[in-house]
JSON list of C-alpha atoms in Angstrom, two decimals:
[
{"chain": "J", "resi": 1, "resn": "MET", "atom": "CA", "xyz": [6.22, -82.85, -27.15]},
{"chain": "J", "resi": 2, "resn": "ILE", "atom": "CA", "xyz": [4.67, -79.39, -27.19]},
{"chain": "J", "resi": 3, "resn": "ILE", "atom": "CA", "xyz": [2.96, -78.51, -23.90]},
{"chain": "J", "resi": 4, "resn": "CYS", "atom": "CA", "xyz": [0.14, -75.97, -24.08]},
{"chain": "J", "resi": 5, "resn": "LYS", "atom": "CA", "xyz": [-0.42, -73.90, -20.95]},
{"chain": "J", "resi": 6, "resn": "SER", "atom": "CA", "xyz": [-3.64, -73.04, -19.14]},
{"chain": "J", "resi": 7, "resn": "ALA", "atom": "CA", "xyz": [-4.70, -69.45, -18.53]},
{"chain": "J", "resi": 8, "resn": "ASN", "atom": "CA", "xyz": [-3.50, -69.74, -14.92]},
{"chain": "J", "resi": 9, "resn": "GLU", "atom": "CA", "xyz": [-0.13, -71.10, -15.99]},
{"chain": "J", "resi": 10, "resn": "ILE", "atom": "CA", "xyz": [0.29, -68.26, -18.46]},
{"chain": "J", "resi": 11, "resn": "HIS", "atom": "CA", "xyz": [-0.54, -65.85, -15.64]},
{"chain": "J", "resi": 12, "resn": "LEU", "atom": "CA", "xyz": [2.25, -67.36, -13.53]},
{"chain": "J", "resi": 13, "resn": "MET", "atom": "CA", "xyz": [4.63, -66.99, -16.46]},
{"chain": "J", "resi": 14, "resn": "GLN", "atom": "CA", "xyz": [3.57, -63.34, -16.73]},
{"chain": "J", "resi": 15, "resn": "LYS", "atom": "CA", "xyz": [4.70, -62.85, -13.14]},
{"chain": "J", "resi": 16, "resn": "ALA", "atom": "CA", "xyz": [8.08, -64.32, -13.95]},
{"chain": "J", "resi": 17, "resn": "GLY", "atom": "CA", "xyz": [8.22, -62.27, -17.13]},
{"chain": "J", "resi": 18, "resn": "ALA", "atom": "CA", "xyz": [7.54, -59.07, -15.25]},
{"chain": "J", "resi": 19, "resn": "VAL", "atom": "CA", "xyz": [10.56, -59.69, -13.04]},
{"chain": "J", "resi": 20, "resn": "VAL", "atom": "CA", "xyz": [12.65, -60.30, -16.15]},
{"chain": "J", "resi": 21, "resn": "ALA", "atom": "CA", "xyz": [11.42, -56.98, -17.53]},
{"chain": "J", "resi": 22, "resn": "GLU", "atom": "CA", "xyz": [12.16, -55.17, -14.26]},
{"chain": "J", "resi": 23, "resn": "VAL", "atom": "CA", "xyz": [15.71, -56.52, -14.25]},
{"chain": "J", "resi": 24, "resn": "LEU", "atom": "CA", "xyz": [16.31, -55.40, -17.83]},
{"chain": "J", "resi": 25, "resn": "LEU", "atom": "CA", "xyz": [14.90, -51.95, -17.09]},
{"chain": "J", "resi": 26, "resn": "GLN", "atom": "CA", "xyz": [17.17, -51.43, -14.09]},
{"chain": "J", "resi": 27, "resn": "LEU", "atom": "CA", "xyz": [20.22, -52.75, -15.93]},
{"chain": "J", "resi": 28, "resn": "GLU", "atom": "CA", "xyz": [19.57, -50.33, -18.78]},
{"chain": "J", "resi": 29, "resn": "LYS", "atom": "CA", "xyz": [19.64, -47.47, -16.27]},
{"chain": "J", "resi": 30, "resn": "ASN", "atom": "CA", "xyz": [23.06, -48.62, -15.04]},
{"chain": "J", "resi": 31, "resn": "LEU", "atom": "CA", "xyz": [24.66, -49.31, -18.42]},
{"chain": "J", "resi": 32, "resn": "LYS", "atom": "CA", "xyz": [27.42, -46.81, -19.15]},
{"chain": "J", "resi": 33, "resn": "PRO", "atom": "CA", "xyz": [31.07, -46.79, -20.19]},
{"chain": "J", "resi": 34, "resn": "GLY", "atom": "CA", "xyz": [33.48, -47.86, -17.46]},
{"chain": "J", "resi": 35, "resn": "ILE", "atom": "CA", "xyz": [31.35, -50.36, -15.53]},
{"chain": "J", "resi": 36, "resn": "GLN", "atom": "CA", "xyz": [32.24, -54.04, -15.24]},
{"chain": "J", "resi": 37, "resn": "THR", "atom": "CA", "xyz": [29.79, -56.60, -16.54]},
{"chain": "J", "resi": 38, "resn": "ALA", "atom": "CA", "xyz": [29.95, -58.34, -13.14]},
{"chain": "J", "resi": 39, "resn": "PHE", "atom": "CA", "xyz": [28.35, -55.23, -11.61]},
{"chain": "J", "resi": 40, "resn": "LEU", "atom": "CA", "xyz": [25.30, -55.79, -13.81]},
{"chain": "J", "resi": 41, "resn": "ASP", "atom": "CA", "xyz": [25.04, -59.38, -12.61]},
{"chain": "J", "resi": 42, "resn": "ARG", "atom": "CA", "xyz": [24.99, -58.28, -8.96]},
{"chain": "J", "resi": 43, "resn": "ILE", "atom": "CA", "xyz": [22.18, -55.81, -9.66]},
{"chain": "J", "resi": 44, "resn": "ALA", "atom": "CA", "xyz": [20.18, -58.47, -11.47]},
{"chain": "J", "resi": 45, "resn": "GLU", "atom": "CA", "xyz": [20.52, -61.11, -8.77]},
{"chain": "J", "resi": 46, "resn": "ASN", "atom": "CA", "xyz": [19.51, -58.63, -6.06]},
{"chain": "J", "resi": 47, "resn": "ILE", "atom": "CA", "xyz": [16.30, -57.75, -7.93]},
{"chain": "J", "resi": 48, "resn": "ILE", "atom": "CA", "xyz": [15.46, -61.37, -8.69]},
{"chain": "J", "resi": 49, "resn": "THR", "atom": "CA", "xyz": [15.90, -62.54, -5.10]},
{"chain": "J", "resi": 50, "resn": "ARG", "atom": "CA", "xyz": [14.02, -59.51, -3.74]},
{"chain": "J", "resi": 51, "resn": "ARG", "atom": "CA", "xyz": [11.05, -60.60, -5.88]},
{"chain": "J", "resi": 52, "resn": "ASN", "atom": "CA", "xyz": [11.23, -64.09, -4.33]},
{"chain": "J", "resi": 53, "resn": "ALA", "atom": "CA", "xyz": [12.26, -65.52, -7.68]},
{"chain": "J", "resi": 54, "resn": "LEU", "atom": "CA", "xyz": [15.17, -67.66, -8.82]},
{"chain": "J", "resi": 55, "resn": "PRO", "atom": "CA", "xyz": [17.74, -66.77, -11.49]},
{"chain": "J", "resi": 56, "resn": "ALA", "atom": "CA", "xyz": [17.13, -69.40, -14.14]},
{"chain": "J", "resi": 57, "resn": "PHE", "atom": "CA", "xyz": [20.61, -69.39, -15.61]},
{"chain": "J", "resi": 58, "resn": "LYS", "atom": "CA", "xyz": [22.71, -69.71, -12.45]},
{"chain": "J", "resi": 59, "resn": "GLY", "atom": "CA", "xyz": [23.92, -73.29, -12.16]},
{"chain": "J", "resi": 60, "resn": "TYR", "atom": "CA", "xyz": [22.37, -74.26, -15.49]},
{"chain": "J", "resi": 61, "resn": "ILE", "atom": "CA", "xyz": [24.18, -77.03, -17.36]},
{"chain": "J", "resi": 62, "resn": "GLY", "atom": "CA", "xyz": [23.73, -76.79, -21.12]},
{"chain": "J", "resi": 63, "resn": "LYS", "atom": "CA", "xyz": [24.25, -79.20, -23.99]},
{"chain": "J", "resi": 64, "resn": "LEU", "atom": "CA", "xyz": [27.62, -77.72, -24.94]},
{"chain": "J", "resi": 65, "resn": "SER", "atom": "CA", "xyz": [29.15, -77.50, -21.47]},
{"chain": "J", "resi": 66, "resn": "SER", "atom": "CA", "xyz": [29.38, -79.71, -18.40]},
{"chain": "J", "resi": 67, "resn": "LYS", "atom": "CA", "xyz": [30.30, -76.63, -16.36]},
{"chain": "J", "resi": 68, "resn": "PRO", "atom": "CA", "xyz": [27.36, -74.94, -14.58]},
{"chain": "J", "resi": 69, "resn": "PHE", "atom": "CA", "xyz": [26.75, -71.37, -15.72]},
{"chain": "J", "resi": 70, "resn": "PRO", "atom": "CA", "xyz": [28.24, -69.22, -12.93]},
{"chain": "J", "resi": 71, "resn": "ALA", "atom": "CA", "xyz": [26.08, -66.09, -13.08]},
{"chain": "J", "resi": 72, "resn": "SER", "atom": "CA", "xyz": [22.47, -64.91, -12.93]},
{"chain": "J", "resi": 73, "resn": "ILE", "atom": "CA", "xyz": [22.44, -63.22, -16.34]},
{"chain": "J", "resi": 74, "resn": "CYS", "atom": "CA", "xyz": [24.30, -63.45, -19.63]},
{"chain": "J", "resi": 75, "resn": "VAL", "atom": "CA", "xyz": [26.14, -60.31, -20.77]},
{"chain": "J", "resi": 76, "resn": "SER", "atom": "CA", "xyz": [27.48, -60.53, -24.32]},
{"chain": "J", "resi": 77, "resn": "VAL", "atom": "CA", "xyz": [29.47, -57.64, -25.81]},
{"chain": "J", "resi": 78, "resn": "ASN", "atom": "CA", "xyz": [30.08, -56.93, -29.50]},
{"chain": "J", "resi": 79, "resn": "GLU", "atom": "CA", "xyz": [31.38, -60.16, -31.09]},
{"chain": "J", "resi": 80, "resn": "GLU", "atom": "CA", "xyz": [29.89, -62.22, -28.24]},
{"chain": "J", "resi": 81, "resn": "VAL", "atom": "CA", "xyz": [26.62, -63.67, -29.50]},
{"chain": "J", "resi": 82, "resn": "VAL", "atom": "CA", "xyz": [25.10, -65.28, -26.40]},
{"chain": "J", "resi": 83, "resn": "HIS", "atom": "CA", "xyz": [26.01, -66.79, -23.02]},
{"chain": "J", "resi": 84, "resn": "GLY", "atom": "CA", "xyz": [28.64, -64.21, -22.12]},
{"chain": "J", "resi": 85, "resn": "ILE", "atom": "CA", "xyz": [29.77, -64.67, -18.51]},
{"chain": "J", "resi": 86, "resn": "PRO", "atom": "CA", "xyz": [29.75, -61.44, -16.47]},
{"chain": "J", "resi": 87, "resn": "GLY", "atom": "CA", "xyz": [33.19, -60.58, -15.15]},
{"chain": "J", "resi": 88, "resn": "LYS", "atom": "CA", "xyz": [35.88, -57.90, -15.22]},
{"chain": "J", "resi": 89, "resn": "ARG", "atom": "CA", "xyz": [35.24, -56.76, -18.79]},
{"chain": "J", "resi": 90, "resn": "LEU", "atom": "CA", "xyz": [34.61, -53.02, -18.93]},
{"chain": "J", "resi": 91, "resn": "ILE", "atom": "CA", "xyz": [31.81, -51.55, -21.02]},
{"chain": "J", "resi": 92, "resn": "LYS", "atom": "CA", "xyz": [33.14, -49.00, -23.52]},
{"chain": "J", "resi": 93, "resn": "ASP", "atom": "CA", "xyz": [31.71, -46.25, -25.67]},
{"chain": "J", "resi": 94, "resn": "GLY", "atom": "CA", "xyz": [30.66, -47.72, -29.02]},
{"chain": "J", "resi": 95, "resn": "ASP", "atom": "CA", "xyz": [29.88, -51.18, -27.61]},
{"chain": "J", "resi": 96, "resn": "LEU", "atom": "CA", "xyz": [26.76, -53.18, -28.35]},
{"chain": "J", "resi": 97, "resn": "VAL", "atom": "CA", "xyz": [25.79, -55.03, -25.17]},
{"chain": "J", "resi": 98, "resn": "SER", "atom": "CA", "xyz": [23.28, -57.89, -25.11]},
{"chain": "J", "resi": 99, "resn": "ILE", "atom": "CA", "xyz": [21.76, -58.92, -21.77]},
{"chain": "J", "resi": 100, "resn": "ASP", "atom": "CA", "xyz": [19.78, -62.15, -21.42]},
{"chain": "J", "resi": 101, "resn": "VAL", "atom": "CA", "xyz": [17.69, -62.72, -18.28]},
{"chain": "J", "resi": 102, "resn": "GLY", "atom": "CA", "xyz": [15.75, -65.80, -17.20]},
{"chain": "J", "resi": 103, "resn": "VAL", "atom": "CA", "xyz": [13.62, -66.10, -14.06]},
{"chain": "J", "resi": 104, "resn": "ARG", "atom": "CA", "xyz": [11.71, -68.92, -12.34]},
{"chain": "J", "resi": 105, "resn": "ILE", "atom": "CA", "xyz": [8.71, -68.29, -10.08]},
{"chain": "J", "resi": 106, "resn": "ASN", "atom": "CA", "xyz": [6.23, -70.88, -8.77]},
{"chain": "J", "resi": 107, "resn": "GLY", "atom": "CA", "xyz": [7.75, -73.52, -11.03]},
{"chain": "J", "resi": 108, "resn": "PHE", "atom": "CA", "xyz": [7.49, -71.55, -14.28]},
{"chain": "J", "resi": 109, "resn": "PHE", "atom": "CA", "xyz": [10.11, -69.77, -16.36]},
{"chain": "J", "resi": 110, "resn": "SER", "atom": "CA", "xyz": [10.20, -66.64, -18.49]},
{"chain": "J", "resi": 111, "resn": "ASP", "atom": "CA", "xyz": [13.11, -65.45, -20.60]},
{"chain": "J", "resi": 112, "resn": "ALA", "atom": "CA", "xyz": [14.01, -62.26, -22.47]},
{"chain": "J", "resi": 113, "resn": "ALA", "atom": "CA", "xyz": [17.01, -60.46, -23.92]},
{"chain": "J", "resi": 114, "resn": "ARG", "atom": "CA", "xyz": [17.72, -56.89, -24.96]},
{"chain": "J", "resi": 115, "resn": "SER", "atom": "CA", "xyz": [20.63, -55.28, -26.74]},
{"chain": "J", "resi": 116, "resn": "TYR", "atom": "CA", "xyz": [21.83, -51.78, -25.87]},
{"chain": "J", "resi": 117, "resn": "LYS", "atom": "CA", "xyz": [23.90, -49.27, -27.80]},
{"chain": "J", "resi": 118, "resn": "ILE", "atom": "CA", "xyz": [26.53, -47.65, -25.58]},
{"chain": "J", "resi": 119, "resn": "GLY", "atom": "CA", "xyz": [27.32, -44.07, -26.54]},
{"chain": "J", "resi": 120, "resn": "ASN", "atom": "CA", "xyz": [28.26, -43.51, -30.16]},
{"chain": "J", "resi": 121, "resn": "VAL", "atom": "CA", "xyz": [28.11, -46.75, -32.14]},
{"chain": "J", "resi": 122, "resn": "SER", "atom": "CA", "xyz": [29.07, -47.20, -35.78]},
{"chain": "J", "resi": 123, "resn": "LYS", "atom": "CA", "xyz": [26.46, -46.87, -38.51]},
{"chain": "J", "resi": 124, "resn": "ARG", "atom": "CA", "xyz": [26.59, -50.59, -39.25]},
{"chain": "J", "resi": 125, "resn": "ILE", "atom": "CA", "xyz": [26.07, -51.51, -35.60]},
{"chain": "J", "resi": 126, "resn": "ASP", "atom": "CA", "xyz": [23.14, -49.11, -35.47]},
{"chain": "J", "resi": 127, "resn": "GLU", "atom": "CA", "xyz": [21.65, -50.82, -38.53]},
{"chain": "J", "resi": 128, "resn": "LEU", "atom": "CA", "xyz": [22.24, -54.24, -36.96]},
{"chain": "J", "resi": 129, "resn": "TYR", "atom": "CA", "xyz": [20.47, -53.16, -33.78]},
{"chain": "J", "resi": 130, "resn": "SER", "atom": "CA", "xyz": [17.44, -51.87, -35.71]},
{"chain": "J", "resi": 131, "resn": "ALA", "atom": "CA", "xyz": [17.23, -54.94, -37.92]},
{"chain": "J", "resi": 132, "resn": "THR", "atom": "CA", "xyz": [17.35, -57.35, -34.97]},
{"chain": "J", "resi": 133, "resn": "LEU", "atom": "CA", "xyz": [14.68, -55.46, -33.04]},
{"chain": "J", "resi": 134, "resn": "ASP", "atom": "CA", "xyz": [12.54, -55.33, -36.18]},
{"chain": "J", "resi": 135, "resn": "ALA", "atom": "CA", "xyz": [13.05, -59.07, -36.64]},
{"chain": "J", "resi": 136, "resn": "LEU", "atom": "CA", "xyz": [11.74, -59.72, -33.13]},
{"chain": "J", "resi": 137, "resn": "ASN", "atom": "CA", "xyz": [8.66, -57.56, -33.64]},
{"chain": "J", "resi": 138, "resn": "LEU", "atom": "CA", "xyz": [7.92, -59.00, -37.09]},
{"chain": "J", "resi": 139, "resn": "SER", "atom": "CA", "xyz": [8.24, -62.53, -35.75]},
{"chain": "J", "resi": 140, "resn": "ILE", "atom": "CA", "xyz": [5.88, -61.77, -32.85]},
{"chain": "J", "resi": 141, "resn": "ASP", "atom": "CA", "xyz": [3.38, -60.56, -35.45]},
{"chain": "J", "resi": 142, "resn": "LYS", "atom": "CA", "xyz": [3.29, -64.14, -36.78]},
{"chain": "J", "resi": 143, "resn": "CYS", "atom": "CA", "xyz": [2.22, -65.59, -33.42]},
{"chain": "J", "resi": 144, "resn": "PHE", "atom": "CA", "xyz": [-1.42, -66.27, -34.28]},
{"chain": "J", "resi": 145, "resn": "ILE", "atom": "CA", "xyz": [-3.38, -69.50, -33.97]},
{"chain": "J", "resi": 146, "resn": "GLY", "atom": "CA", "xyz": [-3.20, -71.39, -37.25]},
{"chain": "J", "resi": 147, "resn": "ASN", "atom": "CA", "xyz": [0.16, -70.09, -38.38]},
{"chain": "J", "resi": 148, "resn": "ARG", "atom": "CA", "xyz": [3.16, -72.41, -38.29]},
{"chain": "J", "resi": 149, "resn": "VAL", "atom": "CA", "xyz": [6.40, -72.22, -36.37]},
{"chain": "J", "resi": 150, "resn": "SER", "atom": "CA", "xyz": [8.44, -71.61, -39.51]},
{"chain": "J", "resi": 151, "resn": "ASP", "atom": "CA", "xyz": [6.38, -68.49, -40.25]},
{"chain": "J", "resi": 152, "resn": "ILE", "atom": "CA", "xyz": [8.19, -67.02, -37.23]},
{"chain": "J", "resi": 153, "resn": "SER", "atom": "CA", "xyz": [11.53, -68.24, -38.55]},
{"chain": "J", "resi": 154, "resn": "HIS", "atom": "CA", "xyz": [10.93, -66.84, -42.01]},
{"chain": "J", "resi": 155, "resn": "ALA", "atom": "CA", "xyz": [10.02, -63.41, -40.64]},
{"chain": "J", "resi": 156, "resn": "ILE", "atom": "CA", "xyz": [13.36, -63.24, -38.82]},
{"chain": "J", "resi": 157, "resn": "GLU", "atom": "CA", "xyz": [15.45, -64.35, -41.78]},
{"chain": "J", "resi": 158, "resn": "SER", "atom": "CA", "xyz": [13.63, -62.07, -44.22]},
{"chain": "J", "resi": 159, "resn": "ARG", "atom": "CA", "xyz": [14.37, -59.01, -42.09]},
{"chain": "J", "resi": 160, "resn": "ALA", "atom": "CA", "xyz": [18.01, -59.99, -41.72]},
{"chain": "J", "resi": 161, "resn": "VAL", "atom": "CA", "xyz": [18.54, -60.54, -45.43]},
{"chain": "J", "resi": 162, "resn": "LYS", "atom": "CA", "xyz": [16.93, -57.20, -46.23]},
{"chain": "J", "resi": 163, "resn": "ASP", "atom": "CA", "xyz": [19.96, -55.38, -44.76]},
{"chain": "J", "resi": 164, "resn": "ASN", "atom": "CA", "xyz": [22.52, -58.04, -45.66]},
{"chain": "J", "resi": 165, "resn": "PHE", "atom": "CA", "xyz": [22.92, -59.49, -42.17]},
{"chain": "J", "resi": 166, "resn": "SER", "atom": "CA", "xyz": [23.33, -63.18, -41.39]},
{"chain": "J", "resi": 167, "resn": "VAL", "atom": "CA", "xyz": [21.34, -65.16, -38.84]},
{"chain": "J", "resi": 168, "resn": "VAL", "atom": "CA", "xyz": [22.83, -67.49, -36.25]},
{"chain": "J", "resi": 169, "resn": "LYS", "atom": "CA", "xyz": [21.72, -71.00, -37.15]},
{"chain": "J", "resi": 170, "resn": "VAL", "atom": "CA", "xyz": [23.06, -73.19, -34.36]},
{"chain": "J", "resi": 171, "resn": "PHE", "atom": "CA", "xyz": [21.19, -71.41, -31.54]},
{"chain": "J", "resi": 172, "resn": "VAL", "atom": "CA", "xyz": [17.42, -71.18, -31.65]},
{"chain": "J", "resi": 173, "resn": "GLY", "atom": "CA", "xyz": [14.28, -69.97, -29.93]},
{"chain": "J", "resi": 174, "resn": "HIS", "atom": "CA", "xyz": [12.25, -72.50, -27.99]},
{"chain": "J", "resi": 175, "resn": "GLY", "atom": "CA", "xyz": [9.14, -73.40, -26.11]},
{"chain": "J", "resi": 176, "resn": "ILE", "atom": "CA", "xyz": [9.20, -72.52, -22.43]},
{"chain": "J", "resi": 177, "resn": "GLY", "atom": "CA", "xyz": [7.17, -73.35, -19.33]},
{"chain": "J", "resi": 178, "resn": "LYS", "atom": "CA", "xyz": [8.04, -75.61, -16.42]},
{"chain": "J", "resi": 179, "resn": "LYS", "atom": "CA", "xyz": [11.36, -76.11, -18.18]},
{"chain": "J", "resi": 180, "resn": "MET", "atom": "CA", "xyz": [13.56, -73.39, -19.58]},
{"chain": "J", "resi": 181, "resn": "HIS", "atom": "CA", "xyz": [13.81, -75.18, -22.92]},
{"chain": "J", "resi": 182, "resn": "GLU", "atom": "CA", "xyz": [10.79, -77.05, -24.26]},
{"chain": "J", "resi": 183, "resn": "ASP", "atom": "CA", "xyz": [9.51, -77.99, -27.70]},
{"chain": "J", "resi": 184, "resn": "PRO", "atom": "CA", "xyz": [9.24, -76.63, -30.32]},
{"chain": "J", "resi": 185, "resn": "GLN", "atom": "CA", "xyz": [12.57, -75.32, -31.50]},
{"chain": "J", "resi": 186, "resn": "ILE", "atom": "CA", "xyz": [12.24, -72.02, -33.36]},
{"chain": "J", "resi": 187, "resn": "LEU", "atom": "CA", "xyz": [14.91, -71.55, -35.99]},
{"chain": "J", "resi": 188, "resn": "ASN", "atom": "CA", "xyz": [15.93, -68.06, -37.03]},
{"chain": "J", "resi": 189, "resn": "TYR", "atom": "CA", "xyz": [15.73, -69.04, -40.70]},
{"chain": "J", "resi": 190, "resn": "GLY", "atom": "CA", "xyz": [13.71, -71.15, -43.12]},
{"chain": "J", "resi": 191, "resn": "PRO", "atom": "CA", "xyz": [10.73, -71.10, -45.50]},
{"chain": "J", "resi": 192, "resn": "PRO", "atom": "CA", "xyz": [7.24, -70.23, -44.23]},
{"chain": "J", "resi": 193, "resn": "GLY", "atom": "CA", "xyz": [4.39, -72.66, -43.76]},
{"chain": "J", "resi": 194, "resn": "GLN", "atom": "CA", "xyz": [6.29, -75.51, -42.15]},
{"chain": "J", "resi": 195, "resn": "GLY", "atom": "CA", "xyz": [6.59, -77.05, -38.70]},
{"chain": "J", "resi": 196, "resn": "PRO", "atom": "CA", "xyz": [3.99, -77.39, -35.94]},
{"chain": "J", "resi": 197, "resn": "LEU", "atom": "CA", "xyz": [0.79, -75.38, -36.03]},
{"chain": "J", "resi": 198, "resn": "LEU", "atom": "CA", "xyz": [0.57, -72.57, -33.49]},
{"chain": "J", "resi": 199, "resn": "LYS", "atom": "CA", "xyz": [-2.16, -73.41, -30.98]},
{"chain": "J", "resi": 200, "resn": "LYS", "atom": "CA", "xyz": [-3.81, -71.65, -28.07]},
{"chain": "J", "resi": 201, "resn": "GLY", "atom": "CA", "xyz": [-1.70, -72.00, -24.93]},
{"chain": "J", "resi": 202, "resn": "MET", "atom": "CA", "xyz": [1.65, -72.48, -26.61]},
{"chain": "J", "resi": 203, "resn": "VAL", "atom": "CA", "xyz": [4.35, -70.29, -25.04]},
{"chain": "J", "resi": 204, "resn": "LEU", "atom": "CA", "xyz": [7.45, -69.48, -27.06]},
{"chain": "J", "resi": 205, "resn": "ALA", "atom": "CA", "xyz": [10.74, -67.73, -26.38]},
{"chain": "J", "resi": 206, "resn": "ILE", "atom": "CA", "xyz": [11.54, -66.07, -29.70]},
{"chain": "J", "resi": 207, "resn": "GLU", "atom": "CA", "xyz": [15.11, -64.81, -30.02]},
{"chain": "J", "resi": 208, "resn": "PRO", "atom": "CA", "xyz": [16.57, -63.49, -33.27]},
{"chain": "J", "resi": 209, "resn": "MET", "atom": "CA", "xyz": [20.37, -63.37, -33.31]},
{"chain": "J", "resi": 210, "resn": "LEU", "atom": "CA", "xyz": [21.81, -61.41, -36.25]},
{"chain": "J", "resi": 211, "resn": "ASN", "atom": "CA", "xyz": [25.45, -60.94, -37.22]},
{"chain": "J", "resi": 212, "resn": "ILE", "atom": "CA", "xyz": [27.19, -58.29, -39.30]},
{"chain": "J", "resi": 213, "resn": "GLY", "atom": "CA", "xyz": [29.42, -60.89, -40.93]},
{"chain": "J", "resi": 214, "resn": "THR", "atom": "CA", "xyz": [29.38, -64.67, -41.04]},
{"chain": "J", "resi": 215, "resn": "SER", "atom": "CA", "xyz": [26.65, -66.75, -39.42]},
{"chain": "J", "resi": 216, "resn": "SER", "atom": "CA", "xyz": [29.35, -69.10, -38.12]},
{"chain": "J", "resi": 217, "resn": "VAL", "atom": "CA", "xyz": [30.02, -69.06, -34.37]},
{"chain": "J", "resi": 218, "resn": "GLU", "atom": "CA", "xyz": [32.33, -70.79, -31.90]},
{"chain": "J", "resi": 219, "resn": "VAL", "atom": "CA", "xyz": [32.54, -71.33, -28.14]},
{"chain": "J", "resi": 220, "resn": "LEU", "atom": "CA", "xyz": [35.39, -69.82, -26.13]},
{"chain": "J", "resi": 221, "resn": "ASP", "atom": "CA", "xyz": [37.57, -71.70, -23.65]},
{"chain": "J", "resi": 222, "resn": "ASP", "atom": "CA", "xyz": [35.27, -70.76, -20.76]},
{"chain": "J", "resi": 223, "resn": "CYS", "atom": "CA", "xyz": [32.90, -73.37, -22.28]},
{"chain": "J", "resi": 224, "resn": "TRP", "atom": "CA", "xyz": [30.01, -70.87, -22.43]},
{"chain": "J", "resi": 225, "resn": "THR", "atom": "CA", "xyz": [30.68, -67.64, -24.30]},
{"chain": "J", "resi": 226, "resn": "VAL", "atom": "CA", "xyz": [29.65, -67.91, -27.96]},
{"chain": "J", "resi": 227, "resn": "VAL", "atom": "CA", "xyz": [31.39, -65.54, -30.39]},
{"chain": "J", "resi": 228, "resn": "THR", "atom": "CA", "xyz": [31.17, -64.90, -34.11]},
{"chain": "J", "resi": 229, "resn": "SER", "atom": "CA", "xyz": [33.89, -66.76, -35.99]},
{"chain": "J", "resi": 230, "resn": "ASP", "atom": "CA", "xyz": [35.01, -63.57, -37.76]},
{"chain": "J", "resi": 231, "resn": "ARG", "atom": "CA", "xyz": [34.71, -61.50, -34.54]},
{"chain": "J", "resi": 232, "resn": "GLU", "atom": "CA", "xyz": [32.24, -59.12, -36.18]},
{"chain": "J", "resi": 233, "resn": "CYS", "atom": "CA", "xyz": [29.43, -57.73, -34.04]},
{"chain": "J", "resi": 234, "resn": "SER", "atom": "CA", "xyz": [26.28, -59.69, -33.16]},
{"chain": "J", "resi": 235, "resn": "CYS", "atom": "CA", "xyz": [22.91, -58.55, -31.80]},
{"chain": "J", "resi": 236, "resn": "HIS", "atom": "CA", "xyz": [20.28, -60.45, -29.80]},
{"chain": "J", "resi": 237, "resn": "PHE", "atom": "CA", "xyz": [16.70, -59.70, -28.76]},
{"chain": "J", "resi": 238, "resn": "GLU", "atom": "CA", "xyz": [14.18, -62.04, -27.12]},
{"chain": "J", "resi": 239, "resn": "ASP", "atom": "CA", "xyz": [10.70, -62.08, -25.63]},
{"chain": "J", "resi": 240, "resn": "THR", "atom": "CA", "xyz": [8.47, -64.79, -24.18]},
{"chain": "J", "resi": 241, "resn": "ILE", "atom": "CA", "xyz": [5.16, -64.94, -26.06]},
{"chain": "J", "resi": 242, "resn": "ALA", "atom": "CA", "xyz": [1.90, -66.76, -25.30]},
{"chain": "J", "resi": 243, "resn": "ILE", "atom": "CA", "xyz": [-0.38, -67.75, -28.18]},
{"chain": "J", "resi": 244, "resn": "THR", "atom": "CA", "xyz": [-3.94, -66.69, -27.27]},
{"chain": "J", "resi": 245, "resn": "GLU", "atom": "CA", "xyz": [-7.30, -66.41, -28.99]},
{"chain": "J", "resi": 246, "resn": "ASN", "atom": "CA", "xyz": [-6.63, -62.68, -29.28]},
{"chain": "J", "resi": 247, "resn": "GLY", "atom": "CA", "xyz": [-3.19, -63.06, -30.79]},
{"chain": "J", "resi": 248, "resn": "PRO", "atom": "CA", "xyz": [0.29, -62.86, -29.24]},
{"chain": "J", "resi": 249, "resn": "LEU", "atom": "CA", "xyz": [0.58, -61.93, -25.56]},
{"chain": "J", "resi": 250, "resn": "ILE", "atom": "CA", "xyz": [4.05, -60.70, -24.61]},
{"chain": "J", "resi": 251, "resn": "LEU", "atom": "CA", "xyz": [4.79, -61.99, -21.11]},
{"chain": "J", "resi": 252, "resn": "THR", "atom": "CA", "xyz": [8.13, -60.27, -20.56]},
{"chain": "J", "resi": 253, "resn": "ARG", "atom": "CA", "xyz": [6.92, -56.72, -20.14]},
{"chain": "J", "resi": 254, "resn": "ILE", "atom": "CA", "xyz": [7.12, -54.49, -17.08]},
{"chain": "J", "resi": 255, "resn": "GLU", "atom": "CA", "xyz": [3.37, -53.79, -16.95]},
{"chain": "J", "resi": 256, "resn": "ASN", "atom": "CA", "xyz": [2.81, -57.38, -15.78]},
{"chain": "J", "resi": 257, "resn": "LEU", "atom": "CA", "xyz": [4.29, -56.65, -12.33]}
]
């Protein structure tokens, strides 16, 4: 069931989204070759708790794992698509680093992800980064009352295909609110004009995931980290969007603090 939110509920989600944005901004300032991904997790958790919020991912039990997620953020590097566990891995020049942050405040969640190019990346990684960011922005442009969920999906896939990238099919965007994952599911592929109508008050976490090579992915032995099956690079962006009478309202932006 799709749950539409009131104006006040959307405002609460903006507050959570602003903390997400603040975390991502501070992590970007600290991203450089030689740091461990666990260091980023400590920074994130300090900011989240200082804002009297809760890290949404820590302790989360997903559909693919009975093991609670052990960190406050996901840090996925290069061939890691999503759900990378922060640890001793060192960031290196040429890496593409995806950071996913979820926050809960006053009973409501917001969720966003950014990818970052570290130093001098290859031309193909640079193209992947640009295509994935474009896919996010183009999909947000479809978030108007009266459009359908698959219009978002089609915008993502169309941008990926344009530069010969594949889209991850087994992980999807989603509704969000009092739960981290709500209806509807938002595929990163498919024809336009299908699925539920977009209505005022719907809040969606849209998250294109594009790969240089195959769309196929697998889960590592830690039961969380998802990697491309061919170990080619992947890129991930995400924002939380409210559907309003005036069009899409991006909740995961720093100006909402």
